[in-house]
Amino acid sequence: MSRKLHRTEVCADCSAPDPGWASINRGVLICDECCSVHRSLGRHISIVKHLRHSGWPPTLLQMVQTLASNGANSIWEHSLLDPAQVQSVHDFKSTAKSEFIRAKYQMLAFVHKLPCRDDDGVTTKDLSKQLHSSVRTGSLETCLRLLSLGAQANFFHPEKGTTPLHVAAKAGQILQAELLVVYGADPGALDINRRTPMDYARQAGHVELAERLVECQYELTDRLAFYLCGRRPDHKNGHYIIPQMTCSNGHLTFYWQLVSVSQLNNRLFEELAMDVYDEVDRRENDAVWLTTQNHSTLVTERSAVPFLPVNPEYSATRNQGRQKLARFNAREFATLIIDILSDAKRRQQGKGLSSPTDPLDLGIDDDEHDYDNVASDEDTDSELTTQNNNNTHMDSSDLSDGPITLQEYLEVKKALASSEAKVQQLMKVNNNLSEEVRRLQKEVQQKVHRSIRQVRAEYALKGQSDPTGLTVPPSASPYPPLYRRDRQAISMYEPGAAPGPTAHGPPALDSLAARLQPLNTPSVGMIKPTLRFLRYASVNLNRVSFSSIGRSSEEEGRGESEEGGGSEAGEPDPTLPCTEDVILKTEQVTKNIQELLRAAQEFKHDSFVPCSEKIYSAVTEMASLFPKRPALDAVHCSLRLLASSASRLQVECRKAAPSEPGAPAVDYQLLTQQVIQCAYDIAKAAKQLVTITTREKKQ
């Protein structure tokens, strides 16, 4: 059916007079130049048809005319119609036409936005319920607005048990039914009583609407048949017209179907049929395009669409296959359509595969297809032409030499599997490189922090301010010099960790003992820097690798023999506990000492007793690891110092408990000094035990 345009009609996008095309799903009329942009967007964005030279179902054309005349364009330009946005309208329409059309229809940049809600699903459901009610009226623009906001054309109303198409059919709203079908409504959908919209229309006496719904249900196969032979079935004596070709043998050299169409599962067959339908639409529009263009004038704004545009909702492999359809010549494409029509009829009649939802066991995976590279929507015509020429040269025999052999198919499958393996390998290598980059970045950061700590240690050796805030004479500096052999151990510390082990033992315990030592005149003023250094040393204790302590047993043995007496026989003592267990218990002791000193810093003297109890418990657990009568005198002396210091700490901390009325006041400054002295003795004993155990286990 053709139509006569009214003189007042203009292009919805550029206001050019006498538009020759229509965007069916947008309900607007457009000119030739704008149509070329619409076609490049793809049918999933804009479904275009020529107003004079294309075949139109009468009610579908009437639906588009009604929407266009009732201001459907205002839906897509809602925000541009605001009087305060007049300058914005001018700015947008003065930009490149293709950019404006993409923003308008693909990005929906100017559509009215609903207020934000927490649950998008609830918003969509509300819109769909409004659509369910609105289709019983003749207000097409209202329903189009709801659909543009996200209402679902196939929404099943949970209370009423019907879809919007059931409601429109019962009300006799044939134009609403056309709009719903354009937006994906299923004419064969069942209500709660298993009745279709056609049943509703017939029961309500809307015969024309019922017949139109049947045509919509078979739109795909009708369109394919009409493309080949120019005839459509009447749907009274049958739903299929299948043209015959003498060369059709039922097997295809097709873009992803290397076997008969009948061997595809239902999902793949439906995808194939829809893709071929889109290709038919593209070829028909191309024919109209060539007929209507003025070829004597070079119009740069107008261009053909050489293959189906990319649909981002489809996989890359499917998009590749869709584009390759354009390379089929007329005979090959007709053969494909005939096979689809034949198999569609067979499947509807129930003569399907033994398991129609599963592919036959032919060694074919759903995603193993033979594709060319996908061309971008942004490619120029010259680039597309060059690519097509190259592909034709490279694959001159893949579409025109008859059915593919089993051997060729196996070779293609093997090549695809090899390519997939290479892709997976490259992805793995990329992930490994990313991990390596992150590791190197972290290592650089750690080295920077260690360099800073080293500089601070050097300043401390010179009697200047050290990292703890204390001014320490060079002779009493708690920071030993860094030796080259300690670098590997340092690399295991946290950023900012203290230098490596001294000649006398692990750095954490050695530094801890040095800092806790009250020197000659300990005072409460030492608590804050002492606590800060203790926290600093505790990190090292948790991170240090004691495996580096025994690297130079002779050098360290001399130091330990001076401090603990050494081993008399020179053989490892089998009665000593595991080094890791001793370290673990020492960490707990250090943690409890931290808590005690923090309480002293904050003058929470009532916390002294519970803290001393925790320290005593941790010391007892550590001492229980060793035999009651150790063979080494050094171990015996260290255990005795450890136990006596813990007991003495308990006695001192109990003095901080509230005293009875009339008792002398507690000198908390002196008490704190005694607490620090006890903590120092405990740390020193723990250091000796860890050092001796580590050395003996290494022998």
XYZ file of C-alpha atoms in Angstrom:
699
model
C 0.000 0.000 0.000
C 1.306 3.461 -0.848
C 0.260 6.734 0.665
C -0.092 10.392 -0.277
C 1.863 12.795 1.906
C 0.424 15.972 3.308
C 2.305 19.126 2.393
C 2.725 20.072 6.043
C 4.788 16.983 6.864
C 8.469 17.585 7.626
C 11.400 15.462 8.730
C 11.334 14.883 12.483
C 15.126 15.260 12.763
C 16.064 18.128 10.431
C 12.678 19.638 9.435
C 13.309 19.003 5.738
C 10.038 19.086 3.739
C 8.397 16.079 2.102
C 9.985 13.228 4.110
C 10.008 9.968 2.157
C 10.736 7.462 4.936
C 9.246 6.492 8.277
C 10.771 5.080 11.453
C 8.121 2.587 12.482
C 9.090 1.974 16.092
C 9.756 5.693 16.722
C 6.570 6.887 15.045
C 8.251 9.672 13.043
C 8.770 10.635 9.389
C 12.298 11.276 8.126
C 14.041 12.477 4.977
C 16.556 10.586 2.818
C 19.634 11.993 4.538
C 18.359 11.244 8.030
C 17.212 7.829 6.886
C 20.778 6.852 5.974
C 21.777 7.554 9.588
C 18.777 5.639 10.962
C 19.670 2.611 8.828
C 23.277 2.685 10.032
C 22.028 2.458 13.623
C 20.362 -0.889 12.963
C 16.821 -2.224 13.253
C 17.191 -2.609 17.020
C 17.297 1.226 17.168
C 15.135 2.324 14.234
C 12.995 0.248 11.848
C 12.719 2.254 8.617
C 10.459 1.790 5.617
C 9.832 3.953 2.544
C 6.436 5.605 2.531
C 5.749 5.197 -1.220
C 7.860 2.349 -2.539
C 7.663 -0.222 0.259
C 4.826 -2.609 0.974
C 2.762 -1.588 3.978
C 0.037 -3.429 5.886
C -2.738 -0.786 5.974
C -3.110 -0.734 9.758
C 0.648 -0.509 10.322
C 0.848 2.542 8.039
C -2.146 4.057 9.808
C -0.435 3.523 13.162
C 2.701 5.400 12.014
C 0.616 8.233 10.524
C -1.341 8.609 13.750
C 1.784 8.763 15.900
C 3.518 11.240 13.575
C 0.509 13.565 13.422
C -0.070 13.411 17.197
C 3.422 14.569 18.072
C 5.340 11.362 18.732
C 8.515 13.320 17.987
C 7.992 15.265 21.220
C 8.630 12.022 23.115
C 12.150 11.744 21.704
C 12.834 15.520 22.023
C 11.124 16.093 25.366
C 13.910 18.021 27.096
C 14.584 20.079 23.958
C 11.058 21.473 23.928
C 11.515 23.315 27.237
C 11.424 27.100 26.510
C 14.432 27.483 28.771
C 16.317 25.086 26.514
C 15.840 26.966 23.232
C 19.544 27.644 22.916
C 20.247 23.948 23.611
C 17.926 22.942 20.769
C 19.804 25.184 18.399
C 23.161 23.882 19.628
C 22.173 20.246 19.257
C 20.623 20.635 15.817
C 23.587 22.639 14.578
C 25.914 19.721 15.306
C 26.534 16.918 12.840
C 23.261 15.316 11.856
C 24.482 11.808 12.592
C 25.571 12.805 16.115
C 22.223 14.412 16.865
C 20.250 11.394 15.593
C 22.403 8.971 17.584
C 21.927 11.002 20.748
C 18.185 11.247 20.121
C 17.335 7.619 19.353
C 20.294 5.495 20.458
C 21.285 7.281 23.664
C 17.732 8.563 24.376
C 19.417 11.750 25.576
C 16.291 13.913 25.360
C 13.607 11.495 26.573
C 11.783 12.408 29.780
C 13.570 10.776 32.712
C 11.585 9.343 35.589
C 12.530 10.266 39.187
C 15.193 7.938 40.555
C 13.874 5.085 42.686
C 15.645 2.492 44.742
C 14.256 -0.476 42.824
C 14.302 -0.190 39.023
C 12.279 -3.385 38.760
C 9.369 -1.801 40.619
C 9.474 1.203 38.278
C 9.351 -1.022 35.198
C 6.495 -3.021 36.688
C 4.511 0.138 37.385
C 5.039 1.379 33.833
C 4.017 -1.985 32.425
C 0.832 -1.955 34.500
C 0.015 1.505 33.135
C 0.605 0.189 29.625
C -1.675 -2.757 30.371
C -4.478 -0.314 31.180
C -3.745 2.274 28.469
C -3.952 -0.061 25.454
C -7.707 -0.339 25.849
C -7.919 3.323 24.742
C -6.984 4.922 21.439
C -4.168 7.086 22.857
C -1.207 5.730 20.893
C 1.189 8.459 21.961
C 0.578 7.629 25.641
C 1.506 3.990 25.075
C 4.539 4.953 23.001
C 5.702 7.214 25.815
C 5.352 4.363 28.320
C 7.260 2.024 26.014
C 10.014 4.613 25.613
C 10.363 4.755 29.409
C 10.817 0.990 29.692
C 7.347 -0.567 29.859
C 7.369 -4.188 28.689
C 5.149 -5.091 25.734
C 4.980 -8.739 26.892
C 4.200 -7.887 30.531
C 2.006 -10.548 32.158
C -0.315 -8.937 34.680
C -0.197 -11.135 37.804
C -3.729 -10.230 38.971
C -5.529 -10.139 35.634
C -3.622 -12.990 34.005
C -3.260 -11.294 30.606
C -0.756 -9.312 28.552
C -1.333 -5.836 27.046
C -1.960 -7.465 23.655
C -4.854 -9.480 25.132
C -6.386 -6.236 26.430
C -5.963 -4.415 23.101
C -7.459 -7.365 21.193
C -10.490 -7.547 23.455
C -11.028 -3.780 23.127
C -10.649 -3.891 19.340
C -7.698 -1.455 19.378
C -5.969 -2.597 16.209
C -3.503 0.315 16.113
C -2.467 -0.393 19.704
C -1.943 -4.020 18.717
C 0.297 -2.898 15.832
C 2.383 -0.764 18.190
C 2.732 -3.565 20.728
C 3.825 -6.063 18.077
C 6.425 -3.598 16.776
C 7.841 -3.480 20.304
C 8.034 -7.264 20.550
C 4.649 -8.375 21.852
C 3.974 -12.058 21.100
C 0.728 -12.597 19.148
C 0.698 -16.214 20.343
C 1.045 -15.403 24.059
C -1.290 -17.337 26.360
C -3.348 -15.862 29.178
C -4.053 -17.577 32.468
C -6.701 -19.696 30.721
C -4.379 -20.513 27.803
C -6.154 -18.251 25.326
C -4.304 -16.137 22.745
C -4.996 -12.507 21.725
C -6.514 -13.914 18.493
C -9.042 -15.792 20.631
C -9.922 -12.584 22.477
C -10.423 -10.682 19.196
C -12.639 -13.394 17.695
C -14.773 -13.698 20.834
C -15.266 -9.912 20.840
C -16.210 -9.928 17.138
C -13.130 -8.075 15.894
C -12.529 -10.255 12.825
C -10.132 -7.874 11.053
C -8.001 -7.574 14.169
C -7.937 -11.341 14.655
C -6.771 -11.872 11.058
C -4.124 -9.184 11.423
C -2.799 -10.840 14.586
C -2.449 -14.108 12.686
C -0.445 -12.272 10.036
C 1.737 -10.764 12.751
C 2.353 -14.198 14.205
C 3.670 -15.425 10.851
C 5.320 -12.140 9.851
C 8.780 -13.677 9.582
C 7.980 -16.529 7.242
C 5.495 -14.389 5.263
C 8.201 -11.775 4.673
C 10.721 -14.386 3.536
C 8.243 -15.990 1.134
C 7.177 -12.629 -0.298
C 10.824 -11.694 -0.855
C 11.310 -14.773 -3.071
C 8.060 -15.077 -4.985
C 6.015 -11.933 -4.310
C 3.159 -13.865 -2.659
C 1.937 -14.275 0.897
C -0.170 -17.124 2.324
C -3.807 -16.339 3.083
C -3.532 -18.201 6.419
C -6.880 -19.894 5.762
C -5.547 -22.722 3.629
C -2.083 -22.793 5.179
C 0.574 -20.622 6.753
C 3.523 -21.343 4.488
C 4.457 -20.760 0.861
C 7.705 -22.534 0.032
C 9.149 -21.700 -3.411
C 11.117 -24.392 -5.204
C 14.612 -24.237 -6.647
C 16.087 -27.042 -8.679
C 19.525 -26.539 -7.122
C 18.380 -26.584 -3.521
C 19.724 -29.689 -1.832
C 18.996 -28.826 1.761
C 22.656 -28.248 2.702
C 24.279 -24.864 3.053
C 27.684 -23.329 2.913
C 26.475 -20.819 5.483
C 28.218 -18.412 7.845
C 27.878 -20.591 10.918
C 25.823 -23.498 9.667
C 28.213 -26.032 8.188
C 25.518 -28.707 8.274
C 21.844 -28.912 7.374
C 19.506 -26.318 8.909
C 17.362 -29.149 10.222
C 20.182 -30.190 12.540
C 20.195 -26.883 14.450
C 18.612 -26.697 17.866
C 15.593 -24.446 18.284
C 17.496 -21.497 19.712
C 20.056 -21.395 16.921
C 17.347 -21.860 14.314
C 15.369 -18.913 15.693
C 18.466 -16.732 15.722
C 19.264 -17.745 12.156
C 15.727 -16.990 10.986
C 15.709 -13.554 12.659
C 19.086 -12.668 11.175
C 17.945 -13.671 7.691
C 14.759 -11.611 8.188
C 16.894 -8.559 9.039
C 19.039 -9.185 5.963
C 15.910 -9.371 3.779
C 14.784 -6.032 5.205
C 18.208 -4.525 4.476
C 18.225 -5.777 0.881
C 14.694 -4.539 0.221
C 15.504 -1.104 1.608
C 18.701 -1.048 -0.460
C 16.662 -1.704 -3.600
C 14.284 1.138 -2.718
C 17.241 3.359 -1.871
C 18.870 2.842 -5.260
C 15.549 3.535 -6.978
C 14.798 6.780 -5.160
C 18.240 8.433 -5.100
C 19.279 11.107 -7.579
C 22.446 9.489 -8.919
C 23.407 12.557 -10.953
C 24.125 14.473 -7.746
C 26.827 13.621 -5.233
C 25.181 13.629 -1.828
C 27.797 13.019 0.846
C 25.263 12.908 3.671
C 23.564 9.852 2.150
C 25.145 6.434 2.121
C 24.081 2.841 1.667
C 24.288 0.204 4.396
C 26.540 -2.577 3.004
C 25.709 -5.088 5.743
C 23.725 -5.392 8.954
C 24.963 -2.960 11.647
C 26.316 -4.301 14.901
C 23.731 -5.012 17.588
C 25.448 -4.734 21.001
C 22.874 -7.066 22.547
C 24.187 -9.919 20.400
C 27.497 -11.708 20.815
C 30.442 -10.743 18.645
C 30.276 -14.048 16.808
C 26.616 -13.588 15.950
C 27.255 -10.049 14.712
C 30.028 -11.394 12.505
C 27.688 -13.980 11.046
C 24.969 -11.402 10.416
C 27.383 -9.221 8.476
C 28.602 -12.133 6.383
C 25.036 -12.643 5.103
C 25.569 -9.640 2.826
C 28.160 -11.631 0.852
C 25.613 -14.225 -0.283
C 24.640 -13.857 -3.899
C 20.977 -14.022 -4.898
C 20.995 -17.748 -5.575
C 22.747 -18.687 -2.351
C 20.505 -16.403 -0.293
C 17.370 -17.841 -1.913
C 18.565 -21.365 -1.131
C 19.038 -20.409 2.487
C 15.563 -18.845 2.734
C 13.909 -21.928 1.202
C 15.625 -24.203 3.703
C 14.502 -21.960 6.579
C 10.901 -21.915 5.364
C 10.880 -25.690 4.924
C 12.324 -26.343 8.346
C 10.025 -23.798 10.024
C 7.041 -25.684 8.643
C 8.488 -29.020 9.733
C 9.143 -27.792 13.258
C 5.666 -26.283 13.642
C 4.087 -29.553 12.583
C 6.030 -31.366 15.278
C 8.379 -33.248 12.981
C 11.416 -32.082 14.870
C 14.525 -33.746 16.173
C 14.324 -36.457 18.784
C 15.554 -33.807 21.217
C 14.748 -30.492 19.522
C 16.273 -28.374 22.226
C 19.687 -29.985 21.911
C 22.081 -29.856 18.962
C 22.952 -33.102 17.256
C 26.155 -34.721 18.399
C 28.218 -33.664 15.395
C 31.074 -32.171 17.330
C 29.743 -28.639 16.782
C 29.634 -26.110 19.608
C 27.211 -23.220 19.539
C 29.982 -20.655 19.458
C 32.255 -22.342 16.925
C 31.429 -20.348 13.831
C 33.298 -19.379 10.699
C 33.431 -15.568 10.715
C 35.149 -12.576 9.308
C 36.082 -9.628 11.477
C 33.212 -7.387 12.511
C 33.331 -4.019 10.797
C 32.590 -1.071 13.036
C 29.639 1.229 12.486
C 32.165 4.043 12.198
C 34.003 2.559 9.219
C 33.965 4.641 6.059
C 32.545 3.336 2.819
C 35.986 3.109 1.267
C 37.293 1.076 4.185
C 34.321 -1.256 4.018
C 34.760 -1.710 0.284
C 38.445 -2.520 0.715
C 37.682 -4.998 3.478
C 34.987 -6.731 1.431
C 37.284 -6.954 -1.582
C 40.032 -8.467 0.539
C 37.650 -10.955 2.113
C 36.337 -11.922 -1.310
C 39.882 -12.494 -2.535
C 40.836 -14.575 0.497
C 37.631 -16.626 0.647
C 36.784 -16.859 -3.022
C 35.782 -20.468 -2.692
C 34.071 -20.662 0.689
C 30.608 -19.658 -0.546
C 30.417 -20.643 -4.185
C 32.052 -24.058 -4.543
C 29.142 -26.131 -3.379
C 28.597 -27.910 -0.042
C 31.558 -28.096 2.265
C 33.119 -31.494 2.835
C 33.556 -33.162 6.204
C 37.332 -32.867 5.892
C 37.092 -29.111 5.257
C 34.774 -28.716 8.194
C 37.147 -30.584 10.507
C 40.025 -28.405 9.326
C 38.010 -25.263 10.049
C 37.045 -26.575 13.470
C 40.656 -27.426 14.270
C 41.782 -23.950 13.210
C 39.113 -22.346 15.385
C 40.141 -24.456 18.373
C 43.772 -23.479 17.840
C 42.835 -19.813 17.647
C 40.787 -20.087 20.831
C 43.731 -21.700 22.626
C 46.007 -18.869 21.512
C 43.505 -16.282 22.714
C 43.270 -17.963 26.117
C 47.054 -18.114 26.322
C 47.366 -14.418 25.512
C 44.765 -13.574 28.144
C 46.696 -15.604 30.713
C 49.965 -13.879 29.796
C 48.240 -10.507 30.084
C 46.959 -11.360 33.557
C 50.422 -12.493 34.623
C 51.953 -9.263 33.348
C 49.378 -7.239 35.240
C 50.186 -9.107 38.449
C 53.903 -8.566 37.875
C 53.394 -4.827 37.368
C 51.434 -4.586 40.621
C 54.111 -6.580 42.442
C 56.894 -4.351 41.139
C 54.970 -1.234 42.106
C 54.553 -2.553 45.644
C 58.221 -3.522 45.846
C 59.330 -0.055 44.714
C 57.118 1.512 47.349
C 58.581 -0.752 50.029
C 62.147 0.096 48.992
C 61.372 3.809 49.169
C 60.036 3.398 52.689
C 63.052 1.354 53.725
C 65.383 4.016 52.337
C 63.621 6.620 54.420
C 63.983 4.446 57.513
C 67.680 3.945 56.802
C 68.266 7.700 56.568
C 66.471 8.185 59.869
C 68.620 5.472 61.441
C 71.769 7.210 60.225
C 70.570 10.447 61.773
C 69.993 8.604 65.035
C 73.557 7.280 64.958
C 74.767 10.869 64.754
C 72.785 11.828 67.832
C 70.017 13.592 65.915
C 66.281 12.994 66.188
C 65.359 9.400 65.408
C 61.954 8.098 64.149
C 60.672 7.679 67.695
C 61.144 11.327 68.607
C 64.000 10.660 71.080
C 67.477 12.188 70.985
C 69.837 9.287 71.643
C 73.626 9.544 72.043
C 75.576 7.624 69.410
C 76.958 5.224 72.005
C 73.479 4.269 73.165
C 71.738 4.229 69.771
C 69.198 1.407 69.540
C 69.603 1.253 65.752
C 72.400 -1.108 64.650
C 74.096 -0.421 61.332
C 72.702 -2.128 58.228
C 74.800 -4.953 56.882
C 74.615 -6.143 53.279
C 73.775 -9.676 54.330
C 70.630 -8.379 56.043
C 69.021 -7.000 52.869
C 67.018 -10.130 52.095
C 65.586 -10.265 55.590
C 64.648 -6.588 55.380
C 62.699 -7.219 52.179
C 60.235 -9.305 54.171
C 59.347 -6.472 56.524
C 56.436 -4.134 56.153
C 57.199 -0.739 54.609
C 59.031 1.205 57.264
C 60.310 -1.835 59.119
C 63.380 -1.561 61.305
C 66.864 -2.647 60.189
C 67.900 -6.267 60.174
C 69.296 -8.457 62.947
C 72.205 -7.391 65.029
C 75.102 -9.515 66.025
C 73.208 -10.429 69.148
C 69.836 -11.574 67.907
C 66.594 -10.689 66.176
C 66.141 -6.949 65.554
C 62.662 -6.763 67.028
C 63.527 -8.215 70.406
C 66.935 -6.548 70.599
C 65.447 -3.140 69.822
C 62.542 -3.830 72.129
C 64.847 -4.621 75.031
C 66.968 -1.567 74.346
C 63.966 0.733 74.279
C 62.366 -0.709 77.349
C 65.580 -0.376 79.325
C 64.962 2.528 81.737
C 68.622 3.554 81.554
C 69.582 5.457 84.703
C 66.619 7.721 85.373
C 63.426 6.345 83.890
C 60.395 8.575 84.113
C 56.785 8.822 83.012
C 57.924 11.065 80.160
C 59.514 8.034 78.515
C 56.224 6.168 78.236
C 54.971 7.844 75.054
C 58.164 7.400 72.956
C 58.663 3.970 74.477
C 55.167 2.935 73.492
C 55.643 4.310 69.978
C 58.854 2.356 69.518
C 57.338 -0.767 71.038
C 54.526 -0.623 68.479
C 57.179 -0.112 65.812
C 59.250 -3.056 67.048
C 56.217 -5.299 67.439
C 55.547 -5.036 63.708
C 59.059 -6.235 63.048
C 58.606 -9.117 65.450
C 55.553 -10.269 63.533
C 57.221 -9.904 60.126
C 60.875 -10.820 60.637
C 62.214 -13.964 59.001
C 64.192 -15.815 61.588
C 65.651 -18.044 58.868
C 68.179 -15.285 58.236
C 69.452 -15.387 61.799
C 71.499 -18.543 61.304
C 73.199 -17.472 58.064
C 76.389 -16.686 59.944
C 76.325 -19.055 62.894
C 79.903 -18.436 63.867
C 79.440 -14.672 64.062
C 76.171 -14.856 65.947
C 77.309 -17.746 68.140
C 79.988 -15.576 69.627
C 77.461 -12.951 70.557
C 75.103 -15.455 72.122
C 77.831 -17.207 74.085
C 78.617 -13.890 75.726
C 74.991 -13.296 76.636
C 73.613 -16.739 77.438
C 76.475 -19.099 77.977
C 76.247 -20.948 74.657
C 76.014 -24.675 74.090
C 78.425 -26.815 75.969
C 78.515 -29.818 73.627
C 78.073 -27.926 70.318
C 75.201 -30.245 69.366
C 71.541 -29.191 68.947
C 69.413 -29.784 72.018
C 66.469 -32.069 71.028
C 64.499 -31.040 74.093
C 64.095 -27.448 72.895
C 60.716 -26.509 71.429
C 60.039 -25.538 67.804
C 61.291 -22.071 66.904
C 57.941 -21.078 65.370
C 56.128 -21.915 68.617
C 58.530 -19.806 70.640
C 58.125 -16.888 68.235
C 54.342 -17.163 68.398
C 54.317 -17.020 72.197
C 56.806 -14.150 72.180
C 54.477 -12.174 69.900
C 51.678 -12.610 72.438
C 53.943 -11.398 75.253
C 54.920 -8.339 73.234
C 51.296 -7.553 72.439
C 50.343 -7.652 76.109
C 53.304 -5.417 77.055
C 52.065 -2.909 74.481
C 48.664 -2.864 76.115
C 50.208 -2.299 79.561
C 52.371 0.610 78.425
C 49.441 2.174 76.598
C 47.490 2.090 79.849
C 50.413 3.755 81.608
C 50.594 6.448 78.948
C 46.885 7.225 79.373
C 47.181 7.051 83.206
C 44.701 4.175 83.354
C 46.241 2.669 86.460
C 43.187 0.529 87.104
C 44.160 -1.441 83.976
C 47.563 -2.408 85.369
C 46.347 -5.530 87.158
C 44.426 -7.128 84.228
C 47.301 -6.309 81.887
C 49.852 -7.897 84.214
C 47.649 -10.990 84.477
C 47.626 -11.312 80.674
C 51.401 -10.913 80.551
C 51.874 -13.505 83.300
C 49.588 -15.936 81.466
C 51.467 -15.437 78.176
C 54.829 -15.880 79.960
C 53.580 -19.084 81.612
C 52.489 -20.485 78.244
C 55.865 -19.605 76.737
C 57.775 -21.207 79.629
C 55.676 -24.373 79.338
C 57.190 -24.974 75.901
C 60.585 -25.653 77.478
C 61.553 -28.645 79.629
C 61.459 -28.172 83.391
C 65.173 -28.920 83.582
C 66.742 -27.652 80.332
C 70.170 -28.961 79.402
C 71.482 -25.516 78.528
C 72.334 -23.132 81.327
C 71.457 -20.191 79.092
C 67.905 -21.459 78.684
C 67.604 -22.068 82.427
C 68.776 -18.533 83.242
C 66.469 -16.949 80.682
C 63.447 -18.904 81.924
C 64.219 -17.924 85.505
C 64.497 -14.250 84.523
C 61.286 -14.494 82.536
C 59.289 -16.028 85.399
C 60.686 -13.781 88.122
C 60.099 -10.631 86.050
C 56.509 -11.614 85.354
C 55.860 -12.302 89.021
C 57.487 -9.046 90.057
C 55.358 -7.218 87.458
C 52.213 -8.625 89.051
C 53.302 -7.417 92.472
C 54.066 -3.917 91.193
C 50.830 -3.618 89.232
C 48.745 -4.661 92.265
C 50.042 -1.538 94.012
C 47.966 0.518 91.545
C 44.737 -0.984 92.907
C 42.563 1.358 94.981
C 43.906 1.425 98.540
C 41.942 1.421 101.745
C 41.095 4.700 103.472
C 43.972 5.990 105.514
C 46.611 4.092 103.532
C 49.556 6.096 102.156
C 49.155 7.519 98.655
C 50.693 5.637 95.765
C 53.627 7.234 93.954
C 52.472 6.488 90.421
C 55.618 7.932 88.875
C 57.832 5.523 90.772
C 55.354 2.705 90.143
C 55.483 3.349 86.419
C 59.291 3.199 86.495
C 59.144 -0.192 88.162
C 56.613 -1.422 85.582
C 58.905 -0.326 82.742
C 61.847 -2.135 84.405
C 59.850 -5.356 84.673
C 58.719 -5.064 81.068
C 62.321 -4.616 79.994
C 63.411 -7.758 81.876
C 60.593 -9.802 80.331
C 61.477 -8.596 76.825
C 65.159 -9.337 77.426
C 64.463 -12.878 78.621
C 62.116 -13.534 75.706
C 64.765 -12.276 73.281
C 67.350 -14.636 74.741
C 65.019 -17.632 74.484
C 64.132 -16.934 70.830
C 67.761 -16.384 69.896
C 69.027 -19.531 71.644
C 66.235 -21.686 70.218
C 66.833 -20.402 66.692
C 70.578 -20.954 66.897
C 70.279 -24.443 68.361
C 67.755 -25.545 65.718
C 70.054 -24.319 62.965
C 73.020 -26.363 64.158
